């Protein structure tokens, strides 16, 4: 019999520019520091194909297919904790992500005050006018969607936290 704890997954969610990707990467580093076999997946990379099907602007169906395959590979390789960075707008989407990873899925939302998000986006998309405009508009809109939907188990307020502190707060919030 194995002494291994059951495998678990975590979705780090939040509006565009909230710091999902940065936090998820830092969570992976903390887990590695603690000797826990883990993998981090930025869901954005699992949906970067063109064109997207009609009615599926964020390529959700392809994201889920890719995630199912990649997660299985990681579990087979001995990963014990899978950390995802991405957006689940509804409880139904959350359930589809859980089904795709095939294990318990905790969801932690990173909440950052919108003016701070805007400043970060202005830096990240410097010199890319159209991209910046889209992200600035979407950040407030998606923040409201996530606030109303309450898809998450826990929220971490990361407005004043540096990335490693966000990661530590996320791990504490989900009790990992
Ligand atoms: N519902 C839903 N599902 C999936 N993804 C969502 C959704 N809503 C918004 N987003 C966010 O949309 C952002 C688009 O990122 P892209 O890299 O594809 O676009 S772009 O190249 O920057 O224009 C990318 O933003 P960032 O979070 O800032 O990376 C996605 O996370
Ligand atoms: N806690 C933080 N403090 C300061 N800047 C941050 C923090 N987290 C992320 N950033 C920066 O803000 C921008 C958005 O972060 P990113 O991880 O890409 O967010 P998301 O994946 O939610 O779009 C990036 O330029 C990143 O370097």
Tab-separated table of C-alpha atoms in Angstrom, residues 28-136:
chain	number	residue	atom	x	y	z
A	28	UNK	CA	4.601	25.468	-7.709
A	29	UNK	CA	7.932	26.751	-6.401
A	30	UNK	CA	6.733	26.605	-2.783
A	31	UNK	CA	5.497	23.047	-3.272
A	32	UNK	CA	8.828	22.058	-4.823
A	33	UNK	CA	10.665	23.680	-1.897
A	34	UNK	CA	8.532	21.503	0.401
A	35	UNK	CA	9.442	18.387	-1.603
A	36	UNK	CA	5.956	17.919	-3.088
A	37	UNK	CA	5.928	16.627	-6.685
A	38	UNK	CA	3.836	19.153	-8.597
A	39	UNK	CA	3.090	20.650	-11.983
A	40	UNK	CA	1.800	24.066	-13.022
A	41	UNK	CA	-0.343	24.640	-16.096
A	42	UNK	CA	-1.280	28.044	-17.489
A	43	UNK	CA	-4.627	27.249	-19.133
A	44	UNK	CA	-4.037	30.109	-21.600
A	45	UNK	CA	-1.465	27.910	-23.347
A	46	UNK	CA	-3.961	25.071	-23.751
A	47	UNK	CA	-6.340	27.261	-25.738
A	48	UNK	CA	-3.946	29.165	-28.012
A	49	UNK	CA	-5.160	27.902	-31.374
A	50	UNK	CA	-6.790	29.727	-34.239
A	51	UNK	CA	-9.534	29.915	-35.314
A	52	UNK	CA	-11.756	29.320	-32.303
A	53	UNK	CA	-15.056	27.546	-32.959
A	54	UNK	CA	-18.182	29.689	-33.300
A	55	UNK	CA	-19.762	30.379	-29.911
A	56	UNK	CA	-16.613	29.410	-27.970
A	57	UNK	CA	-14.443	32.569	-27.953
A	58	UNK	CA	-12.112	31.298	-25.214
A	59	UNK	CA	-11.719	27.850	-26.802
A	60	UNK	CA	-13.056	26.113	-23.698
A	61	UNK	CA	-13.743	22.776	-25.383
A	62	UNK	CA	-10.164	22.506	-26.679
A	63	UNK	CA	-8.799	23.678	-23.314
A	64	UNK	CA	-10.643	20.858	-21.557
A	65	UNK	CA	-9.502	18.227	-24.057
A	66	UNK	CA	-5.903	19.354	-23.718
A	67	UNK	CA	-6.130	19.543	-19.936
A	68	UNK	CA	-7.519	16.010	-19.696
A	69	UNK	CA	-4.530	14.673	-21.657
A	70	UNK	CA	-1.852	16.739	-19.923
A	71	UNK	CA	-3.220	16.074	-16.428
A	72	UNK	CA	-3.223	12.331	-17.066
A	73	UNK	CA	0.417	12.473	-18.144
A	74	UNK	CA	1.367	14.351	-15.001
A	75	UNK	CA	-0.526	11.962	-12.683
A	76	UNK	CA	1.124	9.012	-14.443
A	77	UNK	CA	4.535	10.622	-13.824
A	78	UNK	CA	3.926	10.880	-10.077
A	79	UNK	CA	2.709	14.435	-9.729
A	80	UNK	CA	0.745	14.865	-6.485
A	81	UNK	CA	-0.404	18.467	-6.843
A	82	UNK	CA	-1.559	20.116	-10.051
A	83	UNK	CA	-1.795	23.903	-10.074
A	84	UNK	CA	-3.841	25.587	-12.800
A	85	UNK	CA	-3.983	29.285	-13.664
A	86	UNK	CA	-7.155	30.274	-15.481
A	87	UNK	CA	-10.714	31.490	-15.488
A	88	UNK	CA	-13.891	29.593	-14.546
A	89	UNK	CA	-16.844	31.931	-14.951
A	90	UNK	CA	-19.550	29.538	-13.729
A	91	UNK	CA	-20.037	26.583	-11.415
A	92	UNK	CA	-20.644	24.448	-14.485
A	93	UNK	CA	-17.238	25.419	-15.941
A	94	UNK	CA	-15.619	24.657	-12.610
A	95	UNK	CA	-17.185	21.190	-12.633
A	96	UNK	CA	-15.903	20.597	-16.167
A	97	UNK	CA	-12.371	21.485	-15.084
A	98	UNK	CA	-12.709	19.118	-12.121
A	99	UNK	CA	-13.843	16.355	-14.407
A	100	UNK	CA	-10.926	17.037	-16.766
A	101	UNK	CA	-8.293	16.735	-14.030
A	102	UNK	CA	-10.110	13.743	-12.533
A	103	UNK	CA	-9.406	14.609	-8.865
A	104	UNK	CA	-10.652	17.061	-6.231
A	105	UNK	CA	-10.330	20.629	-7.466
A	106	UNK	CA	-9.992	23.527	-5.027
A	107	UNK	CA	-10.605	27.005	-6.435
A	108	UNK	CA	-8.884	30.096	-5.062
A	109	UNK	CA	-9.715	33.504	-6.481
A	110	UNK	CA	-7.115	36.225	-6.383
A	111	UNK	CA	-8.817	39.557	-5.874
A	112	UNK	CA	-6.936	42.766	-6.655
A	113	UNK	CA	-8.396	46.259	-6.674
A	114	UNK	CA	-9.159	47.277	-10.226
A	115	UNK	CA	-6.974	50.431	-10.362
A	116	UNK	CA	-4.001	48.235	-9.372
A	117	UNK	CA	-4.957	45.672	-12.015
A	118	UNK	CA	-5.069	48.475	-14.582
A	119	UNK	CA	-1.584	49.655	-13.648
A	120	UNK	CA	-0.238	46.117	-13.997
A	121	UNK	CA	-1.933	45.665	-17.370
A	122	UNK	CA	-0.515	48.984	-18.582
A	123	UNK	CA	2.957	47.663	-17.820
A	124	UNK	CA	2.363	44.170	-19.195
A	125	UNK	CA	0.850	45.450	-22.474
A	126	UNK	CA	3.075	48.497	-22.960
A	127	UNK	CA	3.160	49.440	-26.651
A	128	UNK	CA	0.265	47.072	-27.548
A	129	UNK	CA	-2.654	49.505	-27.753
A	130	UNK	CA	-5.429	47.153	-28.910
A	131	UNK	CA	-4.442	44.378	-26.480
A	132	UNK	CA	-4.218	46.844	-23.615
A	133	UNK	CA	-7.659	48.316	-24.391
A	134	UNK	CA	-9.223	44.835	-24.499
A	135	UNK	CA	-7.641	43.786	-21.198
A	136	UNK	CA	-8.517	47.045	-19.427
